[in-house]
Coordinates of C-alpha atoms and ligand atoms in Angstrom, one line a residue:
M1 CA 0.1 0.0 -0.1
M2 CA 2.8 2.9 1.1
R3 CA 4.1 2.6 -2.1
Y4 CA 1.2 4.3 -4.0
V5 CA 1.7 7.3 -2.0
I6 CA 6.0 7.0 -1.5
I7 CA 6.5 6.9 -5.4
P8 CA 4.6 9.8 -6.6
V9 CA 5.8 12.1 -3.6
V10 CA 9.2 11.3 -4.3
V11 CA 9.2 11.5 -7.8
L12 CA 7.3 15.1 -6.9
I13 CA 9.8 16.5 -4.9
A14 CA 12.4 15.8 -7.8
I15 CA 10.8 17.4 -10.0
V16 CA 10.1 20.4 -7.7
S17 CA 14.0 20.3 -6.9
A18 CA 14.6 20.7 -10.8
G19 CA 12.1 23.5 -11.3
L20 CA 13.5 25.7 -8.4
S21 CA 16.4 26.8 -11.0
Q22 CA 14.5 27.9 -13.4
A23 CA 12.1 30.2 -10.9
G24 CA 12.5 33.8 -11.6
Y25 CA 11.7 33.2 -15.4
R26 CA 8.1 34.2 -15.0
E27 CA 9.1 37.6 -13.5
T28 CA 11.9 38.5 -15.9
F29 CA 9.6 37.8 -18.9
E30 CA 7.2 40.0 -17.5
R31 CA 9.2 43.0 -17.0
E32 CA 10.5 42.3 -20.7
F33 CA 7.7 42.9 -22.2
M34 CA 5.8 45.4 -20.2
L35 CA 4.1 47.5 -22.4
S36 CA 5.6 51.4 -21.9
P37 CA 4.0 54.2 -20.6
W38 CA 4.0 56.7 -23.6
S39 CA 1.4 55.1 -26.0
I40 CA -1.7 53.9 -26.2
A41 CA -1.8 50.3 -25.8
K42 CA -0.6 48.0 -28.6
G43 CA -3.3 46.2 -30.7
E44 CA -5.4 49.7 -30.6
T45 CA -5.9 51.2 -33.7
S46 CA -4.5 55.0 -34.3
A47 CA -6.8 57.3 -36.3
C48 CA -3.2 58.8 -37.9
I49 CA -2.0 55.7 -38.5
Q50 CA -5.4 54.5 -40.4
C51 CA -5.9 57.9 -42.6
H52 CA -2.3 58.3 -43.3
T53 CA -1.9 54.8 -44.9
S54 CA -5.7 54.6 -46.7
D55 CA -5.9 54.8 -50.5
N56 CA -6.3 58.5 -51.3
M57 CA -2.8 59.2 -49.6
G58 CA -0.1 60.2 -51.6
P59 CA 3.3 57.7 -52.1
E60 CA 5.3 60.3 -49.5
M61 CA 2.7 59.6 -46.7
H62 CA 2.7 56.0 -47.1
E63 CA 6.4 55.9 -46.9
V64 CA 6.5 58.1 -43.5
T65 CA 4.8 55.1 -42.0
R66 CA 6.1 52.4 -43.6
Q67 CA 9.7 53.7 -42.2
W68 CA 8.5 54.5 -38.7
K69 CA 7.3 50.8 -38.1
E70 CA 10.5 49.2 -39.0
S71 CA 12.3 52.3 -36.3
W72 CA 13.2 51.5 -33.0
H73 CA 10.6 53.9 -31.5
A74 CA 7.9 51.8 -33.2
K75 CA 9.2 48.8 -31.2
N76 CA 9.5 50.8 -28.0
N77 CA 5.3 52.1 -28.4
I78 CA 6.3 55.3 -29.5
S79 CA 4.0 56.2 -31.7
C80 CA 2.6 59.2 -34.5
H81 CA 1.2 60.9 -31.6
D82 CA 3.8 60.7 -29.2
C83 CA 6.1 63.2 -31.2
H84 CA 3.8 65.1 -33.5
G85 CA 0.9 65.2 -30.9
G86 CA -3.0 65.4 -31.3
A87 CA -5.9 62.9 -30.5
P88 CA -5.0 59.0 -32.0
E89 CA -8.6 58.4 -30.6
D90 CA -10.4 60.6 -32.6
A91 CA -10.4 60.4 -36.5
S92 CA -12.1 64.1 -37.3
M93 CA -10.3 66.0 -34.3
S94 CA -6.9 64.3 -34.5
M95 CA -4.9 67.1 -36.1
M96 CA -6.8 69.7 -34.3
H97 CA -4.2 72.2 -32.5
Q98 CA -6.6 72.2 -29.7
R99 CA -6.1 68.5 -29.2
G100 CA -2.4 69.0 -28.6
F101 CA -1.3 68.6 -32.6
K102 CA 1.9 69.9 -33.4
G103 CA 2.4 69.3 -36.5
S104 CA 5.5 69.0 -38.7
P105 CA 8.2 70.4 -36.6
K106 CA 10.2 73.8 -38.2
D107 CA 13.9 72.9 -38.5
V108 CA 14.8 75.2 -35.8
D109 CA 12.3 73.4 -33.4
I110 CA 13.8 70.2 -34.2
P111 CA 15.8 69.6 -31.2
E112 CA 13.4 70.4 -28.6
F113 CA 10.8 68.3 -30.4
C114 CA 13.4 65.5 -30.1
G115 CA 14.2 66.9 -26.7
T116 CA 11.0 66.4 -24.6
C117 CA 12.0 62.8 -23.9
H118 CA 15.6 63.0 -24.6
I119 CA 16.5 65.6 -22.0
A120 CA 20.1 65.1 -21.2
I121 CA 20.9 64.8 -24.9
L122 CA 19.3 67.8 -25.8
D123 CA 21.2 69.6 -23.0
N124 CA 24.6 68.4 -23.8
Y125 CA 23.4 68.9 -28.0
L126 CA 22.6 72.7 -27.1
K127 CA 25.9 73.6 -25.3
S128 CA 27.8 72.1 -28.3
G129 CA 29.2 73.6 -31.1
H130 CA 27.2 71.3 -32.9
G131 CA 24.1 72.7 -31.0
E132 CA 24.8 76.5 -31.0
T133 CA 25.8 76.8 -34.7
F134 CA 22.5 75.0 -35.6
I135 CA 20.4 77.1 -33.3
A136 CA 22.4 80.2 -34.5
T137 CA 23.1 79.7 -38.5
A138 CA 21.1 76.1 -39.2
E139 CA 24.5 75.4 -40.5
G140 CA 25.4 72.7 -37.7
P141 CA 23.5 69.3 -37.7
S142 CA 20.5 68.7 -35.6
C143 CA 19.2 65.4 -34.7
V144 CA 17.5 64.3 -37.4
T145 CA 21.0 65.2 -39.4
C146 CA 22.4 62.1 -37.8
H147 CA 19.5 59.8 -36.7
G148 CA 16.4 60.7 -39.4
S149 CA 13.1 61.2 -38.5
H150 CA 10.8 58.5 -38.9
N151 CA 13.2 55.6 -39.7
I152 CA 15.3 56.1 -36.2
Q153 CA 17.0 53.0 -35.3
Q154 CA 19.5 52.1 -32.0
A155 CA 22.2 54.3 -32.2
S156 CA 26.0 53.2 -32.1
M157 CA 29.2 54.4 -33.3
D158 CA 28.5 53.6 -36.7
I159 CA 26.8 56.9 -37.1
I160 CA 30.1 58.8 -37.2
N161 CA 31.4 57.7 -41.0
E162 CA 33.1 59.3 -43.3
Q163 CA 30.0 60.3 -45.6
L164 CA 27.9 62.2 -42.9
C165 CA 30.6 63.3 -40.7
S166 CA 33.2 64.9 -43.6
Q167 CA 30.2 67.1 -44.9
C168 CA 30.7 70.0 -43.0
H169 CA 34.4 69.8 -41.7
T170 CA 37.3 67.0 -41.8
Y171 CA 36.2 63.5 -40.9
E172 CA 39.8 63.5 -38.7
R173 CA 38.0 65.5 -35.6
A174 CA 35.1 62.6 -36.1
K175 CA 37.7 60.0 -35.9
E176 CA 39.1 61.2 -32.8
M177 CA 35.9 61.5 -31.5
K178 CA 35.3 57.8 -32.2
Q179 CA 38.6 56.1 -30.6
A180 CA 37.7 58.2 -27.8
L181 CA 34.5 56.3 -27.6
F182 CA 35.5 52.5 -28.4
M183 CA 36.6 51.5 -25.4
V184 CA 33.7 52.1 -23.4
E185 CA 31.4 51.2 -25.9
S186 CA 33.2 47.8 -26.2
K187 CA 32.6 47.1 -22.4
L188 CA 29.2 48.0 -22.8
N189 CA 28.1 46.3 -25.5
T190 CA 29.8 43.2 -23.7
I191 CA 27.9 43.5 -20.7
D192 CA 25.0 44.3 -22.2
K193 CA 25.3 40.6 -24.0
D194 CA 26.1 38.9 -20.6
M195 CA 23.5 40.5 -18.7
K196 CA 20.9 38.8 -21.6
R197 CA 22.4 35.4 -21.1
L198 CA 22.3 35.8 -17.5
K199 CA 18.3 37.0 -17.6
L200 CA 17.4 34.2 -19.9
L201 CA 18.8 31.8 -17.3
G202 CA 16.8 33.2 -15.0
I203 CA 19.4 35.0 -12.9
A204 CA 17.9 38.5 -10.9
T205 CA 20.2 41.0 -12.4
E206 CA 18.5 44.3 -11.6
R207 CA 21.1 45.7 -9.3
Q208 CA 23.9 45.2 -12.0
E209 CA 20.9 46.5 -14.5
K210 CA 20.1 49.6 -12.5
A211 CA 24.2 50.3 -12.4
F212 CA 24.8 49.8 -16.1
F213 CA 21.9 51.7 -17.7
R214 CA 22.7 54.8 -15.6
N215 CA 26.6 54.5 -17.2
H216 CA 24.9 53.5 -20.4
A217 CA 22.8 56.7 -20.9
E218 CA 25.2 58.8 -19.2
F219 CA 28.0 57.6 -21.3
R220 CA 25.9 57.9 -24.7
A221 CA 24.9 61.1 -24.0
L222 CA 28.0 62.4 -23.8
F223 CA 28.9 62.1 -27.3
H224 CA 26.6 65.2 -27.9
S225 CA 28.7 67.5 -26.6
I226 CA 31.3 66.5 -29.4
D227 CA 34.2 67.3 -26.6
V228 CA 36.4 65.0 -27.8
D229 CA 38.7 65.9 -24.3
A230 CA 35.9 65.4 -22.1
V231 CA 35.0 62.4 -23.4
R232 CA 38.4 60.7 -23.3
I233 CA 38.5 61.9 -19.4
K234 CA 35.2 60.5 -18.7
S235 CA 36.2 57.1 -20.7
S236 CA 38.6 56.3 -18.0
D237 CA 35.7 56.8 -15.3
Y238 CA 33.1 55.3 -16.8
A239 CA 35.8 51.7 -17.9
Q240 CA 36.2 51.6 -13.8
K241 CA 32.6 51.6 -13.2
L242 CA 32.0 49.0 -15.7
E243 CA 34.8 46.8 -14.5
I244 CA 33.2 46.4 -10.9
I245 CA 30.1 45.2 -13.2
E246 CA 31.8 43.3 -15.1
S247 CA 33.4 41.3 -11.7
E248 CA 29.7 41.0 -10.4
I249 CA 28.5 39.3 -13.9
N250 CA 31.3 36.8 -13.9
D251 CA 30.4 36.1 -9.9
S252 CA 27.2 35.5 -11.3
F253 CA 27.7 33.1 -13.6
N254 CA 30.1 30.8 -11.7
K255 CA 27.5 30.7 -8.9
L256 CA 25.3 29.3 -12.0
A257 CA 27.2 26.8 -12.5
M258 CA 27.4 25.8 -9.2
R259 CA 23.9 26.0 -8.9
R260 CA 23.2 23.5 -11.8
N261 CA 25.1 21.2 -10.5
V262 CA 23.8 21.1 -7.4
S263 CA 20.4 20.5 -9.1
A264 CA 21.4 17.9 -11.5
Y265 CA 22.8 15.8 -8.1
L266 CA 19.7 16.3 -6.1
F267 CA 17.5 15.2 -9.3
L268 CA 19.3 12.1 -9.3
L269 CA 19.9 11.5 -5.7
F270 CA 16.2 11.3 -5.9
I271 CA 15.6 9.6 -8.8
G272 CA 18.1 6.6 -7.3
L273 CA 15.7 6.7 -4.3
S274 CA 12.2 6.5 -6.1
I275 CA 14.1 3.4 -7.5
V276 CA 15.1 1.8 -4.2
V277 CA 11.9 2.4 -2.8
F278 CA 10.0 1.1 -5.5
L279 CA 12.6 -2.1 -5.5
L280 CA 11.4 -2.2 -1.4
S281 CA 8.0 -1.9 -2.0
K282 CA 8.3 -4.6 -5.0
S283 CA 10.5 -7.2 -2.2
Y284 CA 7.3 -6.4 0.7
E285 CA 5.2 -7.4 -1.8
Q286 CA 6.6 -10.8 -2.9
Q287 CA 7.2 -11.7 1.0
Ligands
HEC301 C1 -9.0 61.7 -41.4 C2 -7.4 61.8 -42.2 C3 -6.2 62.2 -41.0 C4 -6.3 61.7 -40.1 C5 -7.1 60.9 -38.8 C6 -4.5 62.3 -39.3 N1 -4.2 62.9 -40.6 FE1 -2.6 63.8 -40.5 N2 -2.6 64.5 -42.4 C7 -3.6 64.0 -43.5 C8 -3.3 64.6 -44.6 C9 -4.7 64.9 -45.4 C10 -2.5 65.7 -44.7 C11 -2.0 66.2 -45.3 C12 -2.6 67.8 -46.0 C13 -2.0 68.6 -44.4 O1 -0.9 69.1 -44.9 O2 -3.0 68.9 -44.2 C14 -1.9 65.2 -42.8 C15 -0.5 65.5 -42.6 C16 0.4 65.9 -41.4 C17 1.2 65.9 -41.0 C18 2.4 66.8 -41.0 C19 1.5 68.5 -41.2 C20 2.8 69.6 -42.0 O3 2.6 70.6 -40.9 O4 3.1 69.4 -42.5 C21 1.1 65.7 -40.1 C22 2.6 65.7 -38.8 C23 0.5 64.5 -39.8 N3 -0.6 64.9 -40.5 C24 0.6 63.8 -38.4 C25 -0.8 63.1 -37.9 C26 -1.0 62.5 -36.8 C27 0.3 62.4 -35.5 C28 -2.2 62.1 -36.5 C29 -2.8 61.4 -35.4 C30 -3.1 62.2 -33.9 C31 -2.9 62.5 -37.6 N4 -1.9 63.3 -38.6 C32 -4.3 61.9 -38.2 C33 -4.8 63.1 -43.0 C34 -5.1 62.7 -41.6
HEC302 C1 10.6 60.1 -33.1 C2 9.2 61.4 -33.5 C3 8.3 60.7 -34.6 C4 6.9 60.3 -34.8 C5 7.0 59.1 -34.0 C6 6.9 60.5 -36.2 N1 7.3 61.4 -36.6 FE1 6.6 62.1 -38.5 N2 8.2 63.6 -38.4 C7 8.9 64.0 -37.4 C8 9.9 64.9 -37.5 C9 11.2 65.4 -36.9 C10 9.5 65.5 -38.8 C11 10.0 66.7 -39.5 C12 10.7 66.9 -40.7 C13 11.9 65.8 -41.3 O1 12.6 66.8 -40.6 O2 12.0 64.7 -41.6 C14 8.3 64.7 -38.8 C15 7.8 65.1 -40.3 C16 6.4 64.6 -40.9 C17 5.7 64.7 -41.7 C18 5.4 65.9 -42.9 C19 6.3 65.6 -44.1 C20 7.8 64.9 -44.1 O3 7.7 63.6 -44.0 O4 8.3 65.6 -43.5 C21 4.4 64.2 -41.6 C22 3.3 64.2 -42.7 C23 4.7 63.2 -40.7 N3 5.4 63.3 -39.5 C24 3.3 62.2 -40.2 C25 4.2 60.7 -39.2 C26 3.2 60.1 -39.1 C27 2.1 59.6 -39.7 C28 3.5 59.1 -38.1 C29 3.7 57.9 -37.3 C30 3.5 56.9 -38.4 C31 5.1 59.8 -37.5 N4 4.9 61.0 -38.4 C32 5.3 59.6 -36.6 C33 8.9 63.3 -35.9 C34 8.3 62.0 -35.7
HEC303 C1 26.4 64.7 -35.3 C2 25.5 63.8 -35.5 C3 24.3 63.6 -34.0 C4 23.5 64.5 -33.6 C5 23.7 65.9 -34.3 C6 22.7 64.0 -32.8 N1 23.2 62.9 -32.6 FE1 22.2 61.5 -31.3 N2 24.0 60.3 -31.0 C7 24.6 60.7 -32.4 C8 25.7 59.0 -32.1 C9 26.9 58.9 -32.9 C10 25.2 58.2 -30.6 C11 26.2 57.4 -30.3 C12 26.7 57.4 -29.4 C13 27.5 56.3 -28.9 O1 27.9 55.1 -29.0 O2 28.5 56.5 -27.8 C14 23.9 59.2 -30.7 C15 23.2 58.3 -29.5 C16 22.1 59.0 -29.2 C17 21.3 58.3 -28.6 C18 21.3 57.0 -27.8 C19 21.8 57.6 -26.2 C20 21.7 56.4 -25.7 O3 20.9 56.4 -24.3 O4 21.6 55.0 -26.0 C21 20.1 59.0 -28.7 C22 18.3 58.9 -27.6 C23 20.0 60.3 -29.6 N3 21.5 60.3 -29.8 C24 19.3 60.8 -29.8 C25 19.6 62.8 -30.4 C26 18.4 63.8 -30.2 C27 17.5 63.6 -29.6 C28 19.2 64.6 -30.8 C29 19.1 66.1 -31.1 C30 19.1 66.9 -29.7 C31 20.7 63.9 -31.2 N4 20.8 62.8 -30.8 C32 21.7 64.5 -32.2 C33 24.7 61.3 -33.2 C34 24.2 62.6 -33.2
HEC304 C1 7.5 60.8 -26.9 C2 9.2 60.3 -26.5 C3 10.2 60.7 -27.5 C4 10.5 61.3 -28.2 C5 9.6 62.9 -28.7 C6 11.4 60.9 -29.1 N1 11.8 59.8 -28.9 FE1 13.8 58.9 -29.2 N2 12.8 57.1 -27.7 C7 11.8 57.8 -26.9 C8 11.8 56.2 -26.3 C9 11.0 55.8 -25.3 C10 13.0 55.5 -27.0 C11 13.3 53.5 -26.5 C12 14.1 53.7 -25.1 C13 15.7 53.9 -25.8 O1 16.2 53.3 -26.3 O2 16.2 54.8 -25.5 C14 13.8 56.0 -28.0 C15 15.2 55.7 -28.5 C16 15.5 56.6 -29.3 C17 16.9 56.1 -30.2 C18 17.4 55.0 -29.7 C19 18.4 54.6 -28.2 C20 19.2 53.5 -28.1 O3 19.1 53.0 -27.3 O4 20.0 53.7 -29.1 C21 17.3 57.1 -31.1 C22 18.6 57.2 -31.7 C23 16.2 58.2 -30.6 N3 15.3 57.8 -29.9 C24 16.1 59.5 -31.2 C25 15.3 60.4 -31.3 C26 14.9 61.5 -32.1 C27 16.2 61.6 -32.9 C28 13.8 62.1 -32.1 C29 13.2 63.5 -32.8 C30 12.8 63.3 -33.8 C31 13.3 61.5 -30.9 N4 14.1 60.7 -30.4 C32 12.1 62.0 -30.1 C33 11.2 58.4 -26.8 C34 10.6 59.5 -27.8
HEC305 C1 25.7 70.0 -40.9 C2 27.3 69.8 -40.8 C3 27.6 68.9 -39.7 C4 28.3 67.7 -39.8 C5 27.2 66.5 -40.6 C6 28.7 67.1 -38.8 N1 28.9 68.4 -38.0 FE1 30.6 68.6 -36.7 N2 31.0 70.6 -36.2 C7 30.4 71.2 -37.1 C8 29.8 72.2 -36.8 C9 29.3 73.8 -37.4 C10 31.0 72.6 -35.5 C11 31.2 73.6 -34.8 C12 31.8 74.8 -35.3 C13 33.7 74.2 -35.6 O1 34.3 73.9 -34.6 O2 33.8 74.4 -36.7 C14 31.7 71.2 -35.6 C15 32.3 70.6 -34.8 C16 32.6 69.1 -34.2 C17 33.4 68.8 -33.3 C18 35.0 69.4 -32.9 C19 34.6 69.9 -31.9 C20 35.8 70.8 -31.3 O3 35.4 71.6 -30.4 O4 36.8 70.7 -31.9 C21 33.2 67.0 -33.4 C22 34.1 66.4 -32.6 C23 32.8 67.1 -34.8 N3 31.9 67.9 -35.4 C24 32.3 65.8 -34.4 C25 31.2 65.5 -35.3 C26 30.7 64.2 -35.9 C27 31.4 62.9 -35.3 C28 30.0 64.0 -37.0 C29 29.2 62.4 -37.7 C30 28.3 62.3 -36.7 C31 29.9 65.8 -37.5 N4 30.5 66.1 -36.4 C32 29.1 65.8 -37.9 C33 29.2 70.8 -38.3 C34 29.0 69.5 -38.4

């Protein structure tokens, strides 16, 4: 009689102990896929997009929406009205000024337009030779010169290239900037990849993530000052801070390897136990 109880219990314990190493995954999943607070909920239709992609709109209008759909903004739920204002839920009123519609920004207003969300970057940009010249004479680059407006992708050092950066001055100055950014950028990329791997394995990385994002955002806003010396000085600061995060991540990987060994061991132990219990109960039966 006993074996009918014991065997399922032992098997259950074995399964639970193996499952424990996966705990935390659900939370990670939920955090990863939470909607951003900016936009109307995903799946809801936007009158802006519906009307701007309708048949009576010209090809340039369709092109705007097509580009936006492939942008990093679209992936992050930043839609037409988040930049242009207006009322996406109300087709007849959506482009009224009373509903906050801003229209297409004039060139000189573009930095402020983007800067309502990218505040630290706007700040560095306005104080830079780029920002000052652009505001004064329109001869410097604005945000959309380097990033585009509807097809904006994740930023990286690749934006610094000869074709773009030699339009107004020699590429030499741009290249120096790229060299100054290089070390910290590569460290940031490695840490980012490692944290994603840890997360997939169900390891909590909140603390490291916070520190990482703070450094990451500060550092990448820094480019917009276009002050090569300042970037060089800050680079060694950031490199040190990132080394601390890096070593914590390496610790996590080591702990993870240990934990896996332990849970594999427990699992085998319980399998072994259930076989013993099973055989024992068999031999009782035969008596
Ligand atoms: C019922 C159709 C319709 C809807 C809904 C609509 N638009 Fe438009 N939109 C147009 C047409 C037509 C034009 C081009 C003619 C014009 O400039 O008035 C236009 C032009 C624009 C422009 C360029 C204006 C300029 O200053 O050059 C922007 C930006 C824009 N729409 C954004 C939006 C946003 C954001 C929404 C949603 C909040 C929206 N539209 C909703 C039909 C629509
Ligand atoms: C990240 C902010 C941003 C988002 C999101 C965005 N726009 Fe724009 N849009 C701009 C900027 C900046 C301009 C100014 C023109 C330029 O410099 O390219 C512009 C210009 C326009 C124009 C004027 C025509 C043109 O190409 O210059 C239209 C029409 C327009 N946007 C429609 C839309 C629609 C429709 C959506 C949603 C599918 C949208 N925009 C989403 C930033 C944005
Ligand atoms: C001269 C070209 C140029 C101009 C002008 C420019 N950017 Fe950038 N931007 C870059 C480059 C290059 C990077 C990547 C820097 C790096 O990898 O360290 C970047 C990075 C970014 C990022 C990513 C930062 C992060 O935290 O990941 C954002 C957002 C951004 N820019 C927005 C803006 C806005 C808003 C403006 C206007 C106020 C602007 N940029 C003007 C070239 C430019
Ligand atoms: C309504 C708020 C808002 C406005 C306005 C806005 N952005 Fe963004 N932007 C975001 C959010 C949210 C993200 C995604 C989170 C992130 O990557 O930082 C983003 C991401 C970006 C990135 C990629 C950052 C990265 O991780 O590499 C760039 C570049 C960028 N925006 C540039 C611009 C430019 C240029 C404009 C103006 C044409 C603009 N943004 C206007 C909210 C905004
Ligand atoms: C639309 C014109 C334009 C474009 C495009 C442009 N710049 Fe500039 N750049 C300027 C102006 C204007 C200045 C400030 C005046 C000066 O120092 O010559 C400047 C200055 C600089 C400086 C020197 C700052 C200093 O104090 O020595 C650096 C570095 C720089 N730009 C980097 C870049 C990079 C990197 C790119 C490409 C991603 C780029 N620029 C694209 C116009 C431009």
